[in-house]
Amino acid sequence: MLALVILAHLGLASGACTRDLLKGITASYLDALASGKPTTIQSLGAEGIALAYQENDVSLDISKGVLSQSVSIDFNRSIYDTTECASYTEVVSTGKHPYVIGTRLAVTSDSGKLDKIESVVCDDGDWLFNAAGSLRYNKQEVWDPIPEAKRDKREVIKAAGDAYIDAWGDSSVQPPFGKSCARLEGGSYLTGNCKLNFQPPFKVTNRRYTIDEELGAVDIFHNFPFLDKFIPRDPGTQTNNLLRVEGGQIKYIHENTVCSKKSCAK
């Protein structure tokens, strides 16, 4: 951990957004989540400026959110976007209070200071929630770094993610699914057919991207219309999709979706 913090400070000194900078800040986030001490991560924000913090698309006092809960971390996976200067981390906890948490950390590239934390925090009652299932299937997947010569360009990875989401409301869109595509939705794992389609109009808005060419990964925070019967269709509920793209084809998809109330599905 100390080495990562040192590397993070090196990134701050250079004024450039580096992978090591993002790794250091992400490690501090995980420490804060595990310890229940949000001050660990607050200290990485700009001095004198309140750190923006959201859970499930709602602004929240960081001291009252999940970062104050001391979450036992059974599994975590992170991706790092040096272009947007952001990281995305998926956390699975099967502890006393099970969680599946997806967090995007946005950093100001010119200063290297943490600017915003956005989390999709799923627990009992959220869409297909099953932390034990999420843990089991996450451990089965292989997200090794892709050899540099075989890496897809950023635009290809983003386009694959957008095509997957756009196809939900437009059956003419054909996402580039690989033959072994698998989708982890909550704690449910589906293989062989990753396509979803809903009755139009179906417009997915407020997309925020984190793209990692080294891991062939894109995470998209967005609002999901249609699912939650307790809230207006538009803009819908907070969700995020994490995809692994290899050779231009989608291999893995993870989805975590929040319900405004238990049993929210239409």
mmCIF file of C-alpha atoms in Angstrom:
data_model
loop_
_atom_site.group_PDB
_atom_site.id
_atom_site.type_symbol
_atom_site.label_atom_id
_atom_site.label_comp_id
_atom_site.label_asym_id
_atom_site.label_seq_id
_atom_site.Cartn_x
_atom_site.Cartn_y
_atom_site.Cartn_z
ATOM 1 C CA MET A 1 0.000 0.000 0.000
ATOM 2 C CA LEU A 2 2.820 2.418 0.886
ATOM 3 C CA ALA A 3 4.397 1.921 -2.528
ATOM 4 C CA LEU A 4 1.120 2.780 -4.257
ATOM 5 C CA VAL A 5 0.725 5.948 -2.204
ATOM 6 C CA ILE A 6 4.282 7.001 -3.091
ATOM 7 C CA LEU A 7 3.552 6.404 -6.772
ATOM 8 C CA ALA A 8 0.369 8.427 -6.470
ATOM 9 C CA HIS A 9 2.323 11.365 -5.088
ATOM 10 C CA LEU A 10 4.800 11.058 -7.962
ATOM 11 C CA GLY A 11 1.860 11.442 -10.312
ATOM 12 C CA LEU A 12 0.748 14.544 -8.425
ATOM 13 C CA ALA A 13 4.187 16.077 -8.706
ATOM 14 C CA SER A 14 4.377 15.581 -12.465
ATOM 15 C CA GLY A 15 0.901 16.980 -13.115
ATOM 16 C CA ALA A 16 0.157 14.073 -15.457
ATOM 17 C CA CYS A 17 -2.515 11.424 -15.119
ATOM 18 C CA THR A 18 -0.743 8.085 -14.897
ATOM 19 C CA ARG A 19 -1.826 4.533 -14.265
ATOM 20 C CA ASP A 20 0.192 4.527 -11.053
ATOM 21 C CA LEU A 21 -1.564 7.672 -9.843
ATOM 22 C CA LEU A 22 -4.971 6.069 -10.406
ATOM 23 C CA LYS A 23 -3.864 2.819 -8.772
ATOM 24 C CA GLY A 24 -2.730 4.711 -5.682
ATOM 25 C CA ILE A 25 -5.985 6.652 -5.336
ATOM 26 C CA THR A 26 -8.018 3.486 -5.914
ATOM 27 C CA ALA A 27 -6.026 1.659 -3.236
ATOM 28 C CA SER A 28 -6.834 4.491 -0.822
ATOM 29 C CA TYR A 29 -10.525 4.144 -1.687
ATOM 30 C CA LEU A 30 -10.433 0.416 -0.910
ATOM 31 C CA ASP A 31 -8.652 1.114 2.378
ATOM 32 C CA ALA A 32 -11.336 3.648 3.302
ATOM 33 C CA LEU A 33 -14.132 1.235 2.410
ATOM 34 C CA ALA A 34 -12.622 -1.610 4.433
ATOM 35 C CA SER A 35 -11.799 0.540 7.468
ATOM 36 C CA GLY A 36 -15.018 2.563 7.515
ATOM 37 C CA LYS A 37 -12.939 5.760 7.626
ATOM 38 C CA PRO A 38 -13.802 8.051 4.692
ATOM 39 C CA THR A 39 -11.167 10.569 5.790
ATOM 40 C CA THR A 40 -8.619 8.203 4.187
ATOM 41 C CA ILE A 41 -9.957 9.126 0.769
ATOM 42 C CA GLN A 42 -11.132 12.664 1.539
ATOM 43 C CA SER A 43 -7.523 13.706 2.094
ATOM 44 C CA LEU A 44 -6.810 13.104 -1.612
ATOM 45 C CA GLY A 45 -9.217 15.844 -2.700
ATOM 46 C CA ALA A 46 -8.267 19.446 -3.375
ATOM 47 C CA GLU A 47 -7.608 21.472 -0.236
ATOM 48 C CA GLY A 48 -10.519 23.703 0.732
ATOM 49 C CA ILE A 49 -12.911 22.147 -1.798
ATOM 50 C CA ALA A 50 -15.587 19.667 -0.724
ATOM 51 C CA LEU A 51 -15.200 16.281 -2.410
ATOM 52 C CA ALA A 52 -18.271 15.491 -4.549
ATOM 53 C CA TYR A 53 -19.799 12.200 -3.405
ATOM 54 C CA GLN A 54 -22.788 10.308 -4.802
ATOM 55 C CA GLU A 55 -24.437 6.984 -4.094
ATOM 56 C CA ASN A 56 -27.027 5.703 -6.566
ATOM 57 C CA ASP A 57 -27.161 9.083 -8.311
ATOM 58 C CA VAL A 58 -27.910 10.984 -5.096
ATOM 59 C CA SER A 59 -25.489 13.461 -3.521
ATOM 60 C CA LEU A 60 -24.660 12.355 -0.009
ATOM 61 C CA ASP A 61 -22.527 13.314 2.982
ATOM 62 C CA ILE A 62 -19.553 10.956 2.609
ATOM 63 C CA SER A 63 -19.520 10.338 6.360
ATOM 64 C CA LYS A 64 -23.038 8.873 6.171
ATOM 65 C CA GLY A 65 -22.556 6.614 3.155
ATOM 66 C CA VAL A 66 -21.252 3.095 2.610
ATOM 67 C CA LEU A 67 -17.677 4.326 3.135
ATOM 68 C CA SER A 68 -18.491 4.658 6.841
ATOM 69 C CA GLN A 69 -19.682 1.026 7.147
ATOM 70 C CA SER A 70 -16.377 -0.921 7.296
ATOM 71 C CA VAL A 71 -17.184 -3.276 4.424
ATOM 72 C CA SER A 72 -15.423 -6.645 4.314
ATOM 73 C CA ILE A 73 -13.999 -7.000 0.811
ATOM 74 C CA ASP A 74 -14.043 -10.531 -0.615
ATOM 75 C CA PHE A 75 -13.217 -9.492 -4.176
ATOM 76 C CA ASN A 76 -12.318 -6.373 -6.109
ATOM 77 C CA ARG A 77 -11.390 -5.580 -9.703
ATOM 78 C CA SER A 78 -10.301 -2.180 -11.017
ATOM 79 C CA ILE A 79 -9.778 -0.582 -14.403
ATOM 80 C CA TYR A 80 -7.824 2.630 -15.053
ATOM 81 C CA ASP A 81 -8.499 5.329 -17.648
ATOM 82 C CA THR A 82 -5.554 7.711 -18.052
ATOM 83 C CA THR A 83 -7.325 9.665 -20.818
ATOM 84 C CA GLU A 84 -10.316 10.634 -18.678
ATOM 85 C CA CYS A 85 -8.235 10.357 -15.492
ATOM 86 C CA ALA A 86 -10.665 8.041 -13.733
ATOM 87 C CA SER A 87 -10.839 4.543 -12.321
ATOM 88 C CA TYR A 88 -13.671 2.084 -11.886
ATOM 89 C CA THR A 89 -13.708 -0.560 -9.151
ATOM 90 C CA GLU A 90 -16.127 -3.428 -8.595
ATOM 91 C CA VAL A 91 -16.312 -4.709 -5.011
ATOM 92 C CA VAL A 92 -18.084 -7.809 -3.727
ATOM 93 C CA SER A 93 -18.732 -8.344 -0.021
ATOM 94 C CA THR A 94 -20.462 -11.430 1.385
ATOM 95 C CA GLY A 95 -20.055 -10.277 4.982
ATOM 96 C CA LYS A 96 -22.658 -9.494 7.629
ATOM 97 C CA HIS A 97 -24.168 -6.933 5.267
ATOM 98 C CA PRO A 98 -23.562 -8.221 1.717
ATOM 99 C CA TYR A 99 -22.870 -5.653 -0.997
ATOM 100 C CA VAL A 100 -21.896 -5.395 -4.634
ATOM 101 C CA ILE A 101 -20.486 -1.923 -5.191
ATOM 102 C CA GLY A 102 -19.318 -0.234 -8.373
ATOM 103 C CA THR A 103 -17.351 2.979 -7.870
ATOM 104 C CA ARG A 104 -16.002 5.531 -10.323
ATOM 105 C CA LEU A 105 -13.263 7.822 -9.040
ATOM 106 C CA ALA A 106 -12.759 10.977 -11.132
ATOM 107 C CA VAL A 107 -9.450 12.812 -10.784
ATOM 108 C CA THR A 108 -8.530 16.309 -11.974
ATOM 109 C CA SER A 109 -5.795 15.593 -14.499
ATOM 110 C CA ASP A 110 -3.845 18.833 -14.107
ATOM 111 C CA SER A 111 -3.579 18.584 -10.318
ATOM 112 C CA GLY A 112 -3.927 14.843 -9.694
ATOM 113 C CA LYS A 113 -6.497 15.553 -6.965
ATOM 114 C CA LEU A 114 -9.568 13.401 -6.453
ATOM 115 C CA ASP A 115 -12.585 15.365 -7.687
ATOM 116 C CA LYS A 116 -15.633 13.063 -7.463
ATOM 117 C CA ILE A 117 -16.741 9.658 -6.189
ATOM 118 C CA GLU A 118 -19.785 7.981 -7.755
ATOM 119 C CA SER A 119 -20.976 4.612 -6.474
ATOM 120 C CA VAL A 120 -23.696 2.181 -7.461
ATOM 121 C CA VAL A 121 -24.347 0.448 -4.134
ATOM 122 C CA CYS A 122 -26.405 -2.739 -4.430
ATOM 123 C CA ASP A 123 -27.636 -4.875 -1.564
ATOM 124 C CA ASP A 124 -30.647 -6.980 -0.584
ATOM 125 C CA GLY A 125 -33.702 -6.113 -2.681
ATOM 126 C CA ASP A 126 -31.836 -4.674 -5.654
ATOM 127 C CA TRP A 127 -32.184 -6.202 -9.134
ATOM 128 C CA LEU A 128 -31.157 -9.906 -9.043
ATOM 129 C CA PHE A 129 -28.902 -9.167 -6.076
ATOM 130 C CA ASN A 130 -26.867 -12.125 -4.853
ATOM 131 C CA ALA A 131 -23.413 -11.286 -3.523
ATOM 132 C CA ALA A 132 -22.394 -14.951 -3.212
ATOM 133 C CA GLY A 133 -23.242 -15.535 -6.866
ATOM 134 C CA SER A 134 -21.405 -12.406 -7.936
ATOM 135 C CA LEU A 135 -18.330 -13.517 -5.995
ATOM 136 C CA ARG A 136 -18.395 -17.031 -7.471
ATOM 137 C CA TYR A 137 -18.678 -15.918 -11.087
ATOM 138 C CA ASN A 138 -16.253 -13.012 -10.771
ATOM 139 C CA LYS A 139 -13.586 -15.426 -9.588
ATOM 140 C CA GLN A 140 -14.165 -17.669 -12.607
ATOM 141 C CA GLU A 141 -13.510 -14.965 -15.182
ATOM 142 C CA VAL A 142 -10.104 -14.071 -16.633
ATOM 143 C CA TRP A 143 -9.328 -10.347 -16.941
ATOM 144 C CA ASP A 144 -5.586 -10.521 -17.538
ATOM 145 C CA PRO A 145 -3.816 -7.637 -19.291
ATOM 146 C CA ILE A 146 -4.014 -7.948 -23.073
ATOM 147 C CA PRO A 147 -0.654 -8.059 -24.891
ATOM 148 C CA GLU A 148 0.049 -4.614 -26.345
ATOM 149 C CA ALA A 149 0.057 -5.807 -29.968
ATOM 150 C CA LYS A 150 -3.421 -7.304 -29.524
ATOM 151 C CA ARG A 151 -5.095 -4.428 -27.687
ATOM 152 C CA ASP A 152 -8.142 -2.763 -29.165
ATOM 153 C CA LYS A 153 -8.141 0.984 -29.609
ATOM 154 C CA ARG A 154 -10.083 3.088 -27.157
ATOM 155 C CA GLU A 155 -12.683 3.935 -29.807
ATOM 156 C CA VAL A 156 -13.315 0.244 -30.543
ATOM 157 C CA ILE A 157 -13.837 -0.600 -26.864
ATOM 158 C CA LYS A 158 -16.206 2.349 -26.353
ATOM 159 C CA ALA A 159 -18.154 1.520 -29.510
ATOM 160 C CA ALA A 160 -18.681 -2.062 -28.303
ATOM 161 C CA GLY A 161 -20.064 -0.803 -24.997
ATOM 162 C CA ASP A 162 -22.348 1.704 -26.669
ATOM 163 C CA ALA A 163 -23.599 -0.879 -29.178
ATOM 164 C CA TYR A 164 -24.531 -3.243 -26.338
ATOM 165 C CA ILE A 165 -26.603 -0.546 -24.643
ATOM 166 C CA ASP A 166 -28.029 0.978 -27.848
ATOM 167 C CA ALA A 167 -29.330 -2.452 -28.929
ATOM 168 C CA TRP A 168 -31.656 -2.529 -25.923
ATOM 169 C CA GLY A 169 -33.983 -0.088 -27.663
ATOM 170 C CA ASP A 170 -33.026 -0.657 -31.283
ATOM 171 C CA SER A 171 -33.076 -4.216 -32.606
ATOM 172 C CA SER A 172 -31.222 -3.118 -35.745
ATOM 173 C CA VAL A 173 -28.060 -2.525 -33.707
ATOM 174 C CA GLN A 174 -25.861 -5.614 -33.685
ATOM 175 C CA PRO A 175 -23.354 -5.568 -30.801
ATOM 176 C CA PRO A 176 -20.073 -7.434 -31.456
ATOM 177 C CA PHE A 177 -20.682 -10.378 -29.126
ATOM 178 C CA GLY A 178 -18.037 -13.079 -28.940
ATOM 179 C CA LYS A 179 -19.073 -16.721 -29.188
ATOM 180 C CA SER A 180 -18.417 -17.263 -25.479
ATOM 181 C CA CYS A 181 -20.035 -14.006 -24.305
ATOM 182 C CA ALA A 182 -21.211 -14.203 -20.690
ATOM 183 C CA ARG A 183 -23.340 -11.752 -18.689
ATOM 184 C CA LEU A 184 -23.216 -11.390 -14.902
ATOM 185 C CA GLU A 185 -26.402 -9.596 -13.884
ATOM 186 C CA GLY A 186 -26.605 -9.146 -10.136
ATOM 187 C CA GLY A 187 -25.715 -12.682 -9.043
ATOM 188 C CA SER A 188 -27.136 -14.418 -12.117
ATOM 189 C CA TYR A 189 -24.789 -15.711 -14.833
ATOM 190 C CA LEU A 190 -25.934 -16.209 -18.418
ATOM 191 C CA THR A 191 -23.787 -17.581 -21.230
ATOM 192 C CA GLY A 192 -24.149 -17.952 -24.981
ATOM 193 C CA ASN A 193 -26.646 -15.130 -25.595
ATOM 194 C CA CYS A 194 -25.838 -11.671 -24.283
ATOM 195 C CA LYS A 195 -28.355 -9.682 -26.325
ATOM 196 C CA LEU A 196 -31.172 -7.793 -24.629
ATOM 197 C CA ASN A 197 -34.005 -5.903 -26.282
ATOM 198 C CA PHE A 198 -36.815 -3.810 -24.855
ATOM 199 C CA GLN A 199 -39.863 -2.201 -26.392
ATOM 200 C CA PRO A 200 -39.030 1.269 -27.759
ATOM 201 C CA PRO A 201 -38.800 4.102 -27.087
ATOM 202 C CA PHE A 202 -35.867 3.165 -24.909
ATOM 203 C CA LYS A 203 -33.182 5.814 -24.526
ATOM 204 C CA VAL A 204 -30.304 5.279 -22.112
ATOM 205 C CA THR A 205 -28.992 8.647 -20.915
ATOM 206 C CA ASN A 206 -26.333 10.193 -18.686
ATOM 207 C CA ARG A 207 -23.507 7.876 -19.770
ATOM 208 C CA ARG A 208 -20.130 8.247 -18.012
ATOM 209 C CA TYR A 209 -17.258 6.158 -19.369
ATOM 210 C CA THR A 210 -14.149 4.608 -17.878
ATOM 211 C CA ILE A 211 -12.012 2.872 -20.521
ATOM 212 C CA ASP A 212 -8.879 0.772 -19.989
ATOM 213 C CA GLU A 213 -7.134 -0.372 -23.170
ATOM 214 C CA GLU A 214 -4.685 -2.574 -21.245
ATOM 215 C CA LEU A 215 -7.532 -4.685 -19.856
ATOM 216 C CA GLY A 216 -9.837 -4.263 -22.847
ATOM 217 C CA ALA A 217 -12.455 -2.867 -20.492
ATOM 218 C CA VAL A 218 -15.116 -0.191 -20.463
ATOM 219 C CA ASP A 219 -17.463 0.691 -17.632
ATOM 220 C CA ILE A 220 -20.502 2.832 -18.340
ATOM 221 C CA PHE A 221 -22.474 4.531 -15.575
ATOM 222 C CA HIS A 222 -25.924 5.436 -16.866
ATOM 223 C CA ASN A 223 -29.634 5.627 -16.129
ATOM 224 C CA PHE A 224 -31.723 2.577 -16.961
ATOM 225 C CA PRO A 225 -35.326 3.247 -18.048
ATOM 226 C CA PHE A 226 -38.194 0.760 -17.872
ATOM 227 C CA LEU A 227 -37.092 -1.584 -15.062
ATOM 228 C CA ASP A 228 -38.243 0.113 -11.842
ATOM 229 C CA LYS A 229 -42.037 0.293 -11.553
ATOM 230 C CA PHE A 230 -41.859 2.731 -8.629
ATOM 231 C CA ILE A 231 -40.166 5.607 -10.459
ATOM 232 C CA PRO A 232 -40.700 7.420 -13.794
ATOM 233 C CA ARG A 233 -39.495 5.555 -16.868
ATOM 234 C CA ASP A 234 -37.229 8.452 -17.788
ATOM 235 C CA PRO A 235 -34.536 8.934 -16.787
ATOM 236 C CA GLY A 236 -34.853 5.645 -14.871
ATOM 237 C CA THR A 237 -32.736 4.083 -12.166
ATOM 238 C CA GLN A 238 -28.974 4.172 -11.611
ATOM 239 C CA THR A 239 -26.983 1.285 -13.049
ATOM 240 C CA ASN A 240 -23.620 0.508 -14.552
ATOM 241 C CA ASN A 241 -22.262 -1.976 -17.076
ATOM 242 C CA LEU A 242 -18.685 -3.244 -17.099
ATOM 243 C CA LEU A 243 -17.547 -4.977 -20.318
ATOM 244 C CA ARG A 244 -14.432 -6.892 -21.360
ATOM 245 C CA VAL A 245 -13.647 -6.593 -25.084
ATOM 246 C CA GLU A 246 -11.110 -8.857 -26.795
ATOM 247 C CA GLY A 247 -10.306 -8.552 -30.499
ATOM 248 C CA GLY A 248 -13.220 -6.164 -30.923
ATOM 249 C CA GLN A 249 -15.691 -8.677 -29.467
ATOM 250 C CA ILE A 250 -17.535 -8.555 -26.161
ATOM 251 C CA LYS A 251 -16.490 -11.397 -23.858
ATOM 252 C CA TYR A 252 -17.905 -10.417 -20.449
ATOM 253 C CA ILE A 253 -20.665 -8.076 -19.281
ATOM 254 C CA HIS A 254 -21.394 -7.150 -15.669
ATOM 255 C CA GLU A 255 -24.516 -5.251 -14.661
ATOM 256 C CA ASN A 256 -25.453 -3.869 -11.252
ATOM 257 C CA THR A 257 -28.789 -2.071 -10.997
ATOM 258 C CA VAL A 258 -30.330 -0.323 -8.010
ATOM 259 C CA CYS A 259 -34.018 -0.607 -7.086
ATOM 260 C CA SER A 260 -35.782 2.337 -5.457
ATOM 261 C CA LYS A 261 -37.755 -0.243 -3.429
ATOM 262 C CA LYS A 262 -37.496 -4.004 -3.048
ATOM 263 C CA SER A 263 -38.999 -6.095 -5.859
ATOM 264 C CA CYS A 264 -38.981 -3.143 -8.226
ATOM 265 C CA ALA A 265 -39.064 -5.033 -11.543
ATOM 266 C CA LYS A 266 -42.082 -4.517 -13.795
#
